[in-house]
Coordinates of C-alpha atoms in Angstrom, one line a residue:
X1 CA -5.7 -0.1 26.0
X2 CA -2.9 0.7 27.9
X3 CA 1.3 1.0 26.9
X4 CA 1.6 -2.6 28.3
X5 CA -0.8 -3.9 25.9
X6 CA 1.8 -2.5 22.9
X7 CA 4.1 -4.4 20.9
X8 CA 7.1 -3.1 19.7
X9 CA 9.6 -3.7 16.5
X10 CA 12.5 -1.5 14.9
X11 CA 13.8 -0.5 12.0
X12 CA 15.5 2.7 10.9
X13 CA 13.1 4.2 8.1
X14 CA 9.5 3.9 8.3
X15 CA 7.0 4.0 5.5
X16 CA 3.4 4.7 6.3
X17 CA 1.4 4.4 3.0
X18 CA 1.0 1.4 0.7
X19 CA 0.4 3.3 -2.7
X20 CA 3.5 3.8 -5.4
X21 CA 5.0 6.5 -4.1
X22 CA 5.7 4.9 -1.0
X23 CA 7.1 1.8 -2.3
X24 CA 9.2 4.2 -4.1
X25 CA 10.3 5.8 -1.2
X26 CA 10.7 2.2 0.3
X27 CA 12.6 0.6 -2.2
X28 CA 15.2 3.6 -2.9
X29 CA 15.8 4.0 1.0
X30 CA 16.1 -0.4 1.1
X31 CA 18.7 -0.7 -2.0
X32 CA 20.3 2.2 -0.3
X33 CA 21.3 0.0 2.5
X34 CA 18.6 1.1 5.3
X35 CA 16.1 -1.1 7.3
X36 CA 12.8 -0.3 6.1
X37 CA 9.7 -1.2 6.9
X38 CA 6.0 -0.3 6.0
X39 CA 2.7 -0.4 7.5
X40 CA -0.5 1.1 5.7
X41 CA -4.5 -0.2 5.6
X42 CA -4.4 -0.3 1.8
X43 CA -3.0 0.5 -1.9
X44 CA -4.9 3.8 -1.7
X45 CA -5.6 5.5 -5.1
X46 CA -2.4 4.0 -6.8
X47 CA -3.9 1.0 -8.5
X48 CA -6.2 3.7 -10.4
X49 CA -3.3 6.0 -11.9
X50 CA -3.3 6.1 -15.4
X51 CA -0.1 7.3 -16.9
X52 CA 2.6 9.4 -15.3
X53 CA 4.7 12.6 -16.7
X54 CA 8.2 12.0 -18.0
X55 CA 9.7 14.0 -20.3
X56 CA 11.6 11.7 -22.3
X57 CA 10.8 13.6 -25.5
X58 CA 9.9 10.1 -27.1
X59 CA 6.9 11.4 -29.5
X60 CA 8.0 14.9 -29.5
X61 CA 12.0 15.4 -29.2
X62 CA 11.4 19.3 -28.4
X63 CA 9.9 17.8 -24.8
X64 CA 12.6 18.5 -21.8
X65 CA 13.2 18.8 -18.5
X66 CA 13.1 22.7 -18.6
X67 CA 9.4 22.6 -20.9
X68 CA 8.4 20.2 -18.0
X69 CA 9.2 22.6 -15.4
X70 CA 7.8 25.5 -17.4
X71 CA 4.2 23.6 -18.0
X72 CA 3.9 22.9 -14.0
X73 CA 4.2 26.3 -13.0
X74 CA 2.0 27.8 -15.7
X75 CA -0.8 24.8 -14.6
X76 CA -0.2 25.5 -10.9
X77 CA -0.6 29.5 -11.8
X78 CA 2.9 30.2 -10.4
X79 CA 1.7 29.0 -6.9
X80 CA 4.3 26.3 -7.2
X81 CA 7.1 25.9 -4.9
X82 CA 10.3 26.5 -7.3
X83 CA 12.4 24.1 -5.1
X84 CA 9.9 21.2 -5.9
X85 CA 9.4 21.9 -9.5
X86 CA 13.2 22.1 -9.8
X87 CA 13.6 18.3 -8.0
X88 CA 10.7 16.3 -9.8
X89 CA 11.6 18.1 -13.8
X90 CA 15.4 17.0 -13.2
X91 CA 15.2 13.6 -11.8
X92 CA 11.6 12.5 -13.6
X93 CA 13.7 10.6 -16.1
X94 CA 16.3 9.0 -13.9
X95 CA 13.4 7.8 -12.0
X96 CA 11.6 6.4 -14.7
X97 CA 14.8 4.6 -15.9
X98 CA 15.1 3.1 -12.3
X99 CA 11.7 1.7 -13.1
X100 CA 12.4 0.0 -16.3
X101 CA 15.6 -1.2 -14.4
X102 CA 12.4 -2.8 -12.2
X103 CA 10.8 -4.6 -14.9
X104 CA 7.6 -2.0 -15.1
X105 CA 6.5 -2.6 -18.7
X106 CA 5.7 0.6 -20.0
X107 CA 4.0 0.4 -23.4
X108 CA 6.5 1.0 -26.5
X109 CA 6.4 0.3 -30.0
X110 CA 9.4 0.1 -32.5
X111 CA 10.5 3.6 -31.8
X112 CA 10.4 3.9 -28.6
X113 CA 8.4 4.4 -25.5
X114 CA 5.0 5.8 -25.9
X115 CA 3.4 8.8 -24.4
X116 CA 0.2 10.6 -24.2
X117 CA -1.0 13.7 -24.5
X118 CA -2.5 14.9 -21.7
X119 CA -4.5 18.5 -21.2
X120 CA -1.9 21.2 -19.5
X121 CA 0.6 19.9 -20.8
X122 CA 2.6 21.5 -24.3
X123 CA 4.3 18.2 -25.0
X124 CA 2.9 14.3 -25.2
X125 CA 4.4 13.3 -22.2
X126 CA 2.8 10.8 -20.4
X127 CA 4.0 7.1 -20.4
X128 CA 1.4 4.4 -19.4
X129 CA 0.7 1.0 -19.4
X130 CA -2.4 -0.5 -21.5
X131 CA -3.6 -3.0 -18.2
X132 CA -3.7 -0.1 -16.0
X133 CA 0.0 1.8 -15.0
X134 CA -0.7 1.9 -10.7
X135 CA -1.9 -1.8 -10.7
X136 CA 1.0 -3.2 -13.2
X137 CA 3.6 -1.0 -11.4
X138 CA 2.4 -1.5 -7.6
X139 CA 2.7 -5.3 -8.5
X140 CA 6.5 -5.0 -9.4
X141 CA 7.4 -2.9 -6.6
X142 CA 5.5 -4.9 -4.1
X143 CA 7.1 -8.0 -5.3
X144 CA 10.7 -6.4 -5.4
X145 CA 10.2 -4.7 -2.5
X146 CA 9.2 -8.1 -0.5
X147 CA 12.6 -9.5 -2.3
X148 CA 14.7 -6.6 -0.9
X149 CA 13.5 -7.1 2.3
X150 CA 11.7 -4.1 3.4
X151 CA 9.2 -5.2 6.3
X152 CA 5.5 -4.8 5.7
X153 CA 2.6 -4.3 8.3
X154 CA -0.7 -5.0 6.1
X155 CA -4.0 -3.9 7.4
X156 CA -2.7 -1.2 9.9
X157 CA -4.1 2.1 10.8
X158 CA -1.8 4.7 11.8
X159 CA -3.3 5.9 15.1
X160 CA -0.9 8.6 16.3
X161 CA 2.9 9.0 15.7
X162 CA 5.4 8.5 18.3
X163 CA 7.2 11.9 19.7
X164 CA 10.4 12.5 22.0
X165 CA 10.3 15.9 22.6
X166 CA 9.9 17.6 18.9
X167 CA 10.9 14.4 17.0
X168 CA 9.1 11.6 15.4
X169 CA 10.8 8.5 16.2
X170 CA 8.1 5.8 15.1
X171 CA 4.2 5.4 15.0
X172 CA 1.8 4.0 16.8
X173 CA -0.9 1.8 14.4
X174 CA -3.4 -0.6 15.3
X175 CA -5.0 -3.9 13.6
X176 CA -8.4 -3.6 13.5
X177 CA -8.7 -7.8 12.9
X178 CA -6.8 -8.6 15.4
X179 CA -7.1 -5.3 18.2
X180 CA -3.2 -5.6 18.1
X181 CA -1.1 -2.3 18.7
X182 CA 1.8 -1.9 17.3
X183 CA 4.7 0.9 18.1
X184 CA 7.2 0.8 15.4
X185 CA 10.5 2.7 16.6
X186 CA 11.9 4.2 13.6
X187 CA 15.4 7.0 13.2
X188 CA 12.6 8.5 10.8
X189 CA 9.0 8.2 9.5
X190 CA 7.7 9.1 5.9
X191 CA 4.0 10.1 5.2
X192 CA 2.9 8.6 2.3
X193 CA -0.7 8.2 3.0
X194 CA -2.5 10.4 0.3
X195 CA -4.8 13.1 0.4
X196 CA -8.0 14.5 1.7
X197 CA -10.1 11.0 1.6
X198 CA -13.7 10.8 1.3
X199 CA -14.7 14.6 2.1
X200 CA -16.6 15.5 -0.7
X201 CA -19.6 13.2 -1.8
X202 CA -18.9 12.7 -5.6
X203 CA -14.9 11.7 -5.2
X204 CA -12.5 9.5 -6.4
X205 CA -10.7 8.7 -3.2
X206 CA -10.6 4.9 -2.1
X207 CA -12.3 4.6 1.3
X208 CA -8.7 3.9 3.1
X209 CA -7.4 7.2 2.4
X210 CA -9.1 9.4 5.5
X211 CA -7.5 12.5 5.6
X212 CA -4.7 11.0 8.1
X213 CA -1.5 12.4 6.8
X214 CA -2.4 16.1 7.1
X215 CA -3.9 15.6 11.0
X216 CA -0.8 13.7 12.1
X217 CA 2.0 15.8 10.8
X218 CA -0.2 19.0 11.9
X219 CA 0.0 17.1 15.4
X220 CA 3.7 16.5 15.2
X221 CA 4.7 20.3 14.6
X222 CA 4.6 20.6 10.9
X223 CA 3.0 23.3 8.5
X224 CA 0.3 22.9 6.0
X225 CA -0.1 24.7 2.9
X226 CA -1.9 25.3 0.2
X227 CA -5.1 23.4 1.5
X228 CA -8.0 25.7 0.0
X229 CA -6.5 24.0 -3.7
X230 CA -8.9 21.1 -3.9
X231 CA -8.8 20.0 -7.4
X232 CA -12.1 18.1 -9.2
X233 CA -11.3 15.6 -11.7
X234 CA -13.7 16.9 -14.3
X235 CA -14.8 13.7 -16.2
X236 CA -15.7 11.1 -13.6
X237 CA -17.9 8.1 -14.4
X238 CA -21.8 8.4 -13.0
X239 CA -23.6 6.1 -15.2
X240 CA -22.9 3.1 -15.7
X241 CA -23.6 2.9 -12.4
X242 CA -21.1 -0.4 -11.6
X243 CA -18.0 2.5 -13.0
X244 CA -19.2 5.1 -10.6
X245 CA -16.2 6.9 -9.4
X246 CA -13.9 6.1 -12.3
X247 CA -12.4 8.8 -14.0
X248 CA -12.4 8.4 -17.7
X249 CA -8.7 9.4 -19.2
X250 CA -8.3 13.4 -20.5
X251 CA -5.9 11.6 -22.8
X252 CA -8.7 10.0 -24.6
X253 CA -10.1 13.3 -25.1
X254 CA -6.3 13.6 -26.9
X255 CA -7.0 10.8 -28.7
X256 CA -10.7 12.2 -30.2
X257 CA -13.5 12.2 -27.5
X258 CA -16.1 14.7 -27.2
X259 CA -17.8 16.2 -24.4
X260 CA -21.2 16.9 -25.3
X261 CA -24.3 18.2 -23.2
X262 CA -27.4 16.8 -23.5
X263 CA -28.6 18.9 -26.6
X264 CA -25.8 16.8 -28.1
X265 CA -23.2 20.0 -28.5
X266 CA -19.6 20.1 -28.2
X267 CA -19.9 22.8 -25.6
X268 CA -16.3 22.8 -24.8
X269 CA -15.7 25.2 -27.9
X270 CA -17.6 27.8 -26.1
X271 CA -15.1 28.5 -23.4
X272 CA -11.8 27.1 -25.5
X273 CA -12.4 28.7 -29.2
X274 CA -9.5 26.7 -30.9
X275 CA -8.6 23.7 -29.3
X276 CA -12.5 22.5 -27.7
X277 CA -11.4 19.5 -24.9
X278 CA -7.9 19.7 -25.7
X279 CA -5.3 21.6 -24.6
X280 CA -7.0 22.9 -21.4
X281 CA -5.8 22.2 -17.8
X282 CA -8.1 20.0 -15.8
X283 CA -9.2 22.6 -13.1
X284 CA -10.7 25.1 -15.7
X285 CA -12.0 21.7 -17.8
X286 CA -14.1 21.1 -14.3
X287 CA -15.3 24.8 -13.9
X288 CA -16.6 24.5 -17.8
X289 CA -18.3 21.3 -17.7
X290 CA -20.0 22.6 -14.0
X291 CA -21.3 25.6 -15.6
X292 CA -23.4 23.7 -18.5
X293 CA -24.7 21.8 -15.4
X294 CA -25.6 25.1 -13.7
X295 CA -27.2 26.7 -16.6
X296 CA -29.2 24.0 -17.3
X297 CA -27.3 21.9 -20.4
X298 CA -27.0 18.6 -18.6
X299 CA -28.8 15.5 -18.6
X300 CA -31.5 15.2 -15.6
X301 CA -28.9 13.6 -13.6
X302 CA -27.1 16.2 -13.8
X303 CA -23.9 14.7 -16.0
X304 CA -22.5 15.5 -19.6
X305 CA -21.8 12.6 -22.3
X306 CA -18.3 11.4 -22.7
X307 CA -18.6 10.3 -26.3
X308 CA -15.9 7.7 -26.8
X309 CA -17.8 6.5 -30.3
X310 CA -15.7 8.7 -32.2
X311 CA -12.4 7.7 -30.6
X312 CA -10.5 5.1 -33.6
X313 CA -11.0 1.7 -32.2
X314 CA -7.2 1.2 -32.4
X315 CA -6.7 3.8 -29.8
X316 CA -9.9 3.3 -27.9
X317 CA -8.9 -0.2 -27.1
X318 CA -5.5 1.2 -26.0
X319 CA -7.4 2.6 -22.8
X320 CA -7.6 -1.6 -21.8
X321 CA -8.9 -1.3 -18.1
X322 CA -11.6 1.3 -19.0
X323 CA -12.8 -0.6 -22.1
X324 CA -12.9 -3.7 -20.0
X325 CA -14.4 -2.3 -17.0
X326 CA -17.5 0.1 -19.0
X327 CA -17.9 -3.6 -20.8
X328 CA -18.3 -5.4 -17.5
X329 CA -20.8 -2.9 -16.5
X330 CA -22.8 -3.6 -19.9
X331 CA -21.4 -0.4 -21.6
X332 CA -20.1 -0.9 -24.9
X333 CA -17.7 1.6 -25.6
X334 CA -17.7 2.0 -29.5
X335 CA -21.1 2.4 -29.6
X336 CA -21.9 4.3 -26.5
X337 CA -20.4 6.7 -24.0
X338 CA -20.5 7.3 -20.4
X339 CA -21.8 9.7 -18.7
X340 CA -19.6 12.1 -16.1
X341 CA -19.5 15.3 -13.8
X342 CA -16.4 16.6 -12.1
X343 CA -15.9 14.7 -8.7
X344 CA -12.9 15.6 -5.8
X345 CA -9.7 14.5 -7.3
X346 CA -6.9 15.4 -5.2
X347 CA -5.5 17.7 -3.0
X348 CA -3.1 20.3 -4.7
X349 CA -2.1 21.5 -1.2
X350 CA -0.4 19.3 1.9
X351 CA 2.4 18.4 4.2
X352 CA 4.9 21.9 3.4
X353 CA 8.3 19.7 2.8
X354 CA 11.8 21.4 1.2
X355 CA 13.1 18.8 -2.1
X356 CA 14.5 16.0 0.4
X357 CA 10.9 15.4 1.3
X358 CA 11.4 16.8 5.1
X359 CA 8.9 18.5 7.1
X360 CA 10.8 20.6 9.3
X361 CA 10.1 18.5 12.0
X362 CA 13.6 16.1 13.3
X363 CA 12.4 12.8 11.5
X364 CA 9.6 13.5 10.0
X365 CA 9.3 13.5 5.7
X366 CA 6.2 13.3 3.7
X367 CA 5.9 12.9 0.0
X368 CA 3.0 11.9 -2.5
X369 CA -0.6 13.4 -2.1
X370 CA 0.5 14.1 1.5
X371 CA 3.0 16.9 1.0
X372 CA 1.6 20.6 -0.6
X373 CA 3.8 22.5 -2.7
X374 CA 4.8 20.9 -6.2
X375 CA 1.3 21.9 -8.1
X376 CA 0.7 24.9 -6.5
X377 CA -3.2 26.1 -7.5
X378 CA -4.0 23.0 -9.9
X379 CA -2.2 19.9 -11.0
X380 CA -1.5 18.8 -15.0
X381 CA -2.8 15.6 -15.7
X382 CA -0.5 13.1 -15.5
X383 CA 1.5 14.8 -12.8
X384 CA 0.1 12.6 -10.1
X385 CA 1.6 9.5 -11.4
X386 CA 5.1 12.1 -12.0
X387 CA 5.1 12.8 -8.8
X388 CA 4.6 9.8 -7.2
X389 CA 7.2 7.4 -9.0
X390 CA 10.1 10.9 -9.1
X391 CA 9.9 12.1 -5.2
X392 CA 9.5 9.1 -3.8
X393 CA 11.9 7.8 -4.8
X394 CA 14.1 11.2 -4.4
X395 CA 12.7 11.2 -0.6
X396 CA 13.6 7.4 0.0
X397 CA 17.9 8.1 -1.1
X398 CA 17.6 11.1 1.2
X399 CA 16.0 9.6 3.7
X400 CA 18.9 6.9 4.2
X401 CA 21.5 9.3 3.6
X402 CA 20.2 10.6 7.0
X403 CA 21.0 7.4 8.3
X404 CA 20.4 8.1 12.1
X405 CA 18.7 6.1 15.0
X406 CA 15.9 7.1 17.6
X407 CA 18.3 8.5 20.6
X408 CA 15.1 7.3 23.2
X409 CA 15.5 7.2 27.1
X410 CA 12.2 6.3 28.3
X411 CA 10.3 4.5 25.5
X412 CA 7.2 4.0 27.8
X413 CA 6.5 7.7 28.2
X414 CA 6.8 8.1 24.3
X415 CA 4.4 5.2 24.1
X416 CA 1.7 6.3 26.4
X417 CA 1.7 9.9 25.1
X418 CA 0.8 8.6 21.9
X419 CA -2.1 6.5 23.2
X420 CA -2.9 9.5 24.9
X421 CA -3.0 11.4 21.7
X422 CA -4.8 8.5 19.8
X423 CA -7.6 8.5 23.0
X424 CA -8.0 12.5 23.0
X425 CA -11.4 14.0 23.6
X426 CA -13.8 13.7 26.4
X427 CA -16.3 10.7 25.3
X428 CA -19.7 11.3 26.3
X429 CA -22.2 7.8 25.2
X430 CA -24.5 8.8 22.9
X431 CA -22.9 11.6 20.9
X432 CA -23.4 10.8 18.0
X433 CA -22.6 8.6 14.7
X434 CA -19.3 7.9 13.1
X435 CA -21.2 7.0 9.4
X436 CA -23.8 10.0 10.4
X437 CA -20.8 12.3 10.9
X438 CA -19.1 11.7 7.8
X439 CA -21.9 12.1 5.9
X440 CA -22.6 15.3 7.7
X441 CA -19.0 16.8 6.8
X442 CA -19.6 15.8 2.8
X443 CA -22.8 17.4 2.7
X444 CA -21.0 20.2 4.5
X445 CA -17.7 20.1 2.0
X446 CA -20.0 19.5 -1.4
X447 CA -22.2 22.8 -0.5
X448 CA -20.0 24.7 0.6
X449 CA -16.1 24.3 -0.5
X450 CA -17.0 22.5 -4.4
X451 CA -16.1 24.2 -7.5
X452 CA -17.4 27.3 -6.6
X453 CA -17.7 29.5 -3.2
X454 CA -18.8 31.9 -2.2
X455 CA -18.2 33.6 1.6
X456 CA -21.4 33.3 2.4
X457 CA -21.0 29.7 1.7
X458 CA -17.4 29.3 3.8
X459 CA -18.7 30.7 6.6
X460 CA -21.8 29.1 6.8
X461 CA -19.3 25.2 6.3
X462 CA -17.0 26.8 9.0
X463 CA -19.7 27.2 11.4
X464 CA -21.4 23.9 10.8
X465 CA -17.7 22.1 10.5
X466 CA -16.8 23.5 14.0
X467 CA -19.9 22.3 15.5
X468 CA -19.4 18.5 13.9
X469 CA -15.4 18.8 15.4
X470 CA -16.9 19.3 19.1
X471 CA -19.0 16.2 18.6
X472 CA -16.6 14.0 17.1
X473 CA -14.6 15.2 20.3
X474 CA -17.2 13.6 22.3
X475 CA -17.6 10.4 20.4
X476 CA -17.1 7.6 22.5
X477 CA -13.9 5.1 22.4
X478 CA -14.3 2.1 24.8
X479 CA -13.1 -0.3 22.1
X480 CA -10.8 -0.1 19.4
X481 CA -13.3 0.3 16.6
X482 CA -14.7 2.9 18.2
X483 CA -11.4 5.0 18.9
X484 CA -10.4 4.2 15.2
X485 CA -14.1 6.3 14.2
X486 CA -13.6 8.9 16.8
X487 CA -10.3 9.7 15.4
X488 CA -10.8 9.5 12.3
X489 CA -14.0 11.8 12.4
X490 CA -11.6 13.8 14.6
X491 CA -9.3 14.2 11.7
X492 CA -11.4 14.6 8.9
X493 CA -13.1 17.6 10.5
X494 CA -10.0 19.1 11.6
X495 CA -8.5 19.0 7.9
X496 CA -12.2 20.1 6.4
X497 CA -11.9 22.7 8.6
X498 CA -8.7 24.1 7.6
X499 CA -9.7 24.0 3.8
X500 CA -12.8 26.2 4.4
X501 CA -11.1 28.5 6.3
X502 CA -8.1 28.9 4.1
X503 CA -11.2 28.9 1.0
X504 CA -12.6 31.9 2.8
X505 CA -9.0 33.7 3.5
X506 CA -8.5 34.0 -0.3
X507 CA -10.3 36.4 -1.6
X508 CA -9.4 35.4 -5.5
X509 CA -9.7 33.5 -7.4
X510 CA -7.1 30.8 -8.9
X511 CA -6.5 27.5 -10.2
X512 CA -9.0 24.9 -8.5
X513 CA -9.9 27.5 -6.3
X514 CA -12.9 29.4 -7.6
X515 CA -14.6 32.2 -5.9
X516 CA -18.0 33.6 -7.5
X517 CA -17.2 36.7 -5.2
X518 CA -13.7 37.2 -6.0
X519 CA -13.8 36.1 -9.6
X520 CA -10.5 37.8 -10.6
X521 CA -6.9 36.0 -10.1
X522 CA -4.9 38.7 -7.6
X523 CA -1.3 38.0 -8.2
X524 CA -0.2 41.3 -6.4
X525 CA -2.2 40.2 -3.1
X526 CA -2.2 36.5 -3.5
X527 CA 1.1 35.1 -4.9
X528 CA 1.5 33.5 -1.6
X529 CA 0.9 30.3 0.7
X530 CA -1.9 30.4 3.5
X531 CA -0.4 28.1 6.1
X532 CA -1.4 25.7 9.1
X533 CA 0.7 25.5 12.0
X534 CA -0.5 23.9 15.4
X535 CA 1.1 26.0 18.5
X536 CA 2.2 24.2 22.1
X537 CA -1.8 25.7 23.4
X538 CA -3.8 23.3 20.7
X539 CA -4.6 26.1 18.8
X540 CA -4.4 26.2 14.7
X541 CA -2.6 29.0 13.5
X542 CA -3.1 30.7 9.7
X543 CA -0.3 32.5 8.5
X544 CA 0.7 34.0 5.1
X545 CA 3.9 32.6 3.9
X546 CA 6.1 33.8 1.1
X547 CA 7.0 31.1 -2.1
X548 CA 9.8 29.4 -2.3

C-alpha cells in the first residue's frame, strides 16, 4: 500500500458513521446547501433504539424543555456539561418536528403523539415507533438522504484521518471487498461512529462499532472525557438464546413488568421502597439487579426473570419488535418472560465537543456516542435516541454554516502520513492473534472495569491492558486485513486503557461508575472531568478539567 495506490474524491462535509445521528447530521448540513458525503462499515446500534426523549408534553402537559434539562443533570449526577444540556433540551422538539416534516411515523393516537415513560425521567417523554423507532427512522433518512444527494461510501473502514498541520481535512478508509483506499478531501469531518464497541463480553454493541472514534480524534489532537462512565444496560436478553444481546425496554417495566429473582421476589423493592422497577435511573437499576447475582438470588446462569406475563396484552403487544423477535426464538411472551443481566450499554463519556459539535481541533466535530459531555455520570433512558436525532442534526446546520474548503498544498504528503499512521507499529510475524487479542481485552474489561471496581482490580486491567497494547503494536500488517486487525486491536486497547486508568483516578463513586473502595459520591473532590489529551511525543496525558 503505497499513496499511489489511493483514490481520491471531494466534497465539503464529511460524515463518518452510518447510524441516525449521522444521517441527521448529513441531511441538516445537505438541505443546508453543503456537499456531503458519508462513508461508514455499518448502521451501528441505531436500528436497535427504542424510543427517543422529546419533551412535547403530549401525555403530561407539565413536561418542558427546562424539566428536561433538569432530569439530565440530576441522572448524569451534575457531571453534565451545562452547554450540552442547554443545546439538546431547547432544540429536542424542533428536531423532532423536522422529522415528522420527514415522514418518520411516530406512534399517535386521537390526542396526539404518544410517549413512554421511561426510568430517570419525571415526565412520559419518550416517543417511539411500534416496528422498532432506529430501523423505521434510519429507513426514511437513508432514503431522503440518497434523494438529497448526499454521497455515500458503504462498507468502508475509517483507517486514519487526513491532517495538514493541526487540521483534519478528510479521511483515509479502506474497502475490505475490494482492498480499495480511499482519501476523501473534506473542508471538515464529523465523527459519528458510536462508542466503545465490543470491549466488554456481555454487550450490546453491534460488531461494526470498534472503538474507532475515540482513537482517531485522540490522534488528531482532541480531548477525551468522561471515559471511566461506562454505563450497563441493566435488562439485557440471555435466554432465549437466539435474543441474546437484546435489551428488553425499561419502559415496559412502565408499562407493568417485574423483575423477579429466582425465588420468584420482586427484589427491586428492596433497594427502591416506593416505586420497585420504576422510577429509577438505569445505572443504579444495573448495580441492583448485579447485587442479587452476587449474593446469590439469581438463576444458575446467573440472570433474573423479566416477567412480561403481567404486562396488559394491549400494551405488551405495543413493544412489536420484541414480541416478534422472543416469538421467533420460541418465547411466548404472555405466558413467559425472558431472562436478563446488565450487559455494556454505552459510553457516557467521549469526544469533549462545545454545542456546535466541534472538537477544538480546525475541522474536526463529533456528535452521537462519539462525543462525552451531555450525560455526564449516567444516561436517562431514552436519551440515546434524544441525543442522536437533536445534535445531529444541530451539528450538521453548524457544520455548513462553517462552510470552508481544505486550503492543501501538497496533498501527497497529507496522504502518505496518514498511511503512515494507519501502518504504525513495528510488525514482528507471529505476535499474536487479532480474535485472541480481543478476547483477551474483554476478559480484561469484564474483570476488571464492570459494574464494580475495585483498585486492586484497575491496576491489575492496566497492567495486563498495557502488555496486550505492545503486542497489538507488533501485530503484523502485510495485507489489508491484517492492517485493518492490527489497528483495530491497536485502538481498542488504547481506548480500554484510558477507561481503566481514568476508573482508577476516581476515587468515588458516581453514576455508572462504581467503586467498592470508594463507595461514597465526593462532589467536593470530584465534580470534575478526567481528560485525555495526546501530546506532539505520543504520550497520553490525564488532566483534571473544570465543567462547563
Amino acid at each position: 500500500m503505497t499513496p499511489r495506490d489511493i483514490e481520491v474524491a471531494e466534497v465539503d462535509i464529511l460524515v463518518l458513521g452510518g447510524g441516525i445521528a449521522g444521517y441527521r447530521a448529513a441531511i441538516a448540513a445537505r438541505e443546508a446547501g453543503a456537499r456531503v458525503g458519508q462513508a461508514y462499515l455499518a448502521r451501528g446500534a441505531s436500528p436497535y433504539i427504542i424510543g427517543a426523549n422529546v419533551p412535547l408534553g403530549a401525555v403530561d402537559p407539565r413536561d418542558a424543555p427546562e424539566q428536561y434539562a433538569t432530569d439530565m443533570l440530576e441522572g448524569g449526577y451534575h457531571l453534565n456539561d451545562r452547554r450540552l444540556v442547554k443545546a439538546l433540551a431547547e432544540n429536542a422538539v424542533a428536531s423532532f418536528e423536522d422529522l415528522v416534516r420527514l415522514g418518520i411515523p411516530f406512534a399517535r393516537d386521537e390526542r396526539g403523539y404518544r410517549q413512554r415513560h421511561l426510568s430517570g425521567n419525571r415526565y412520559p417523554r419518550s416517543v417511539y415507533i411500534p416496528e422498532g423507532l432506529g430501523k423505521v427512522m434510519l429507513e426514511h433518512l437513508v432514503r431522503h438522504a440518497e434523494a438529497i444527494g448526499v454521497s455515500a461510501w458503504s462498507g468502508y473502514r475509517v483507517v486514519a484521518l487526513l491532517r495538514d498541520n493541526s487540521a483534519v481535512v478528510g479521511a483515509l478508509l479502506a474497502d475490505r471487498r475490494t482492498g480499495q483506499l480511499l482519501a476523501v478531501h473534506a473542508g471538515s469531518v464529523l465523527l459519528a461512529m458510536g462508542g466503545i464497541g465490543q470491549l466488554y463480553h456481555d454487550s450490546t454493541y453491534p460488531a461494526d462499532v470498534a472503538a474507532d472514534a475515540y482513537a482517531l480524534a485522540l490522534e488528531a489532537g482532541a480531548t477525551l472525557i468522561d471515559m471511566e462512565f461506562v454505563q450497563f444496560e441493566p435488562v439485557v436478553v440471555v435466554e432465549p438464546s437466539d435474543c441474546r444481546g437484546m435489551e428488553m425496554p425499561t419502559a415496559m417495566l412502565g408499562d407493568g413488568a417485574h423483575l423477579l429473582n429466582a425465588k420468584g421476589e420482586r427484589f427491586m423493592f428492596r433497594y427502591n421502597p416506593e416505586y420497585g422497577e420504576r422510577q429509577i435511573e438505569k445505572a443504579r437499576m444495573s448495580l441492583c439487579i448485579q447485587q442479587e447475582i452476587d449474593e446469590g438470588r439469581a438463576f444458575p446462569d446467573g440472570t433474573v426473570l423479566f416477567d412480561t406475563t403481567v404486562v396488559p396484552p394491549e400494551k405488551l403487544e405495543s413493544y412489536v419488535s420484541h414480541c416478534r423477535r422472543l416469538r421467533n426464538a420460541g418465547l411466548e411472551p404472555r405466558t413467559q418472560g425472558a431472562r436478563v443481566r446488565p450487559a455494556a450499554h454505552s459510553e457516557m463519556g467521549g469526544i469533549s465537543i462545545d454545542a456546535d459539535g466541534w472538537t477544538g481541533v480546525p475541522g474536526l466535530y463529533a456528535v452521537g456516542e462519539a462525543s462525552g459531555g451531555v450525560h455526564g455520570a449516567s444516561r436517562l433512558a431514552g436519551n440515546g435516541g434524544g441525543e442522536t436525532i437533536a445534535m445531529g442534526w444541530l451539528v450538521g446546520r453548524a457544520m455548513a454554516a462553517q462552510g470552508r474548503n481544505p486550503q492543501v498544498s501538497d496533498w501527497n504528503r497529507v496522504h502518505a502520513e496518514a498511511l503512515d499512521m494507519f501502518l504504525a507499529g513495528q510488525s514482528r510475524k507471529g505476535a499474536g492473534e487479532v480474535d485472541q487479542i480481543k478476547q483477551a481485552i474483554r476478559a480484561i474489561m469484564s474483570a476488571s472495569a464492570g459494574l464494580f471496581r475495585t483498585a486492586e482490580g484497575l491496576r491489575k486491567g492496566l497492567e495486563e491492558m498495557t502488555r496486550l497494547s505492545r503486542v497489538a503494536e507488533e501485530l503484523p500488517r502485510e495485507t489489508l486485513d491484517e492492517a485493518l486487525g492490527a489497528r483495530s486491536c491497536r485502538n481498542m486497547t488504547l481506548v480500554a486503557g484510558l477507561i481503566l486508568q481514568a476508573a482508577l483516578a476516581r476515587t468515588e463513586s458516581r453514576g455508572a461508575h462504581q467503586r467498592r473502595d470508594y463507595p461514597d459520591r465526593d462532589d467536593s473532590s470530584w465534580l470534575k472531568h478526567i481528560g485525555f489529551r495526546r501530546e506532539e511525543t505520543g504520550r497520553v496525558r490525564m488532566d483534571l478539567l473544570a465543567l462547563q
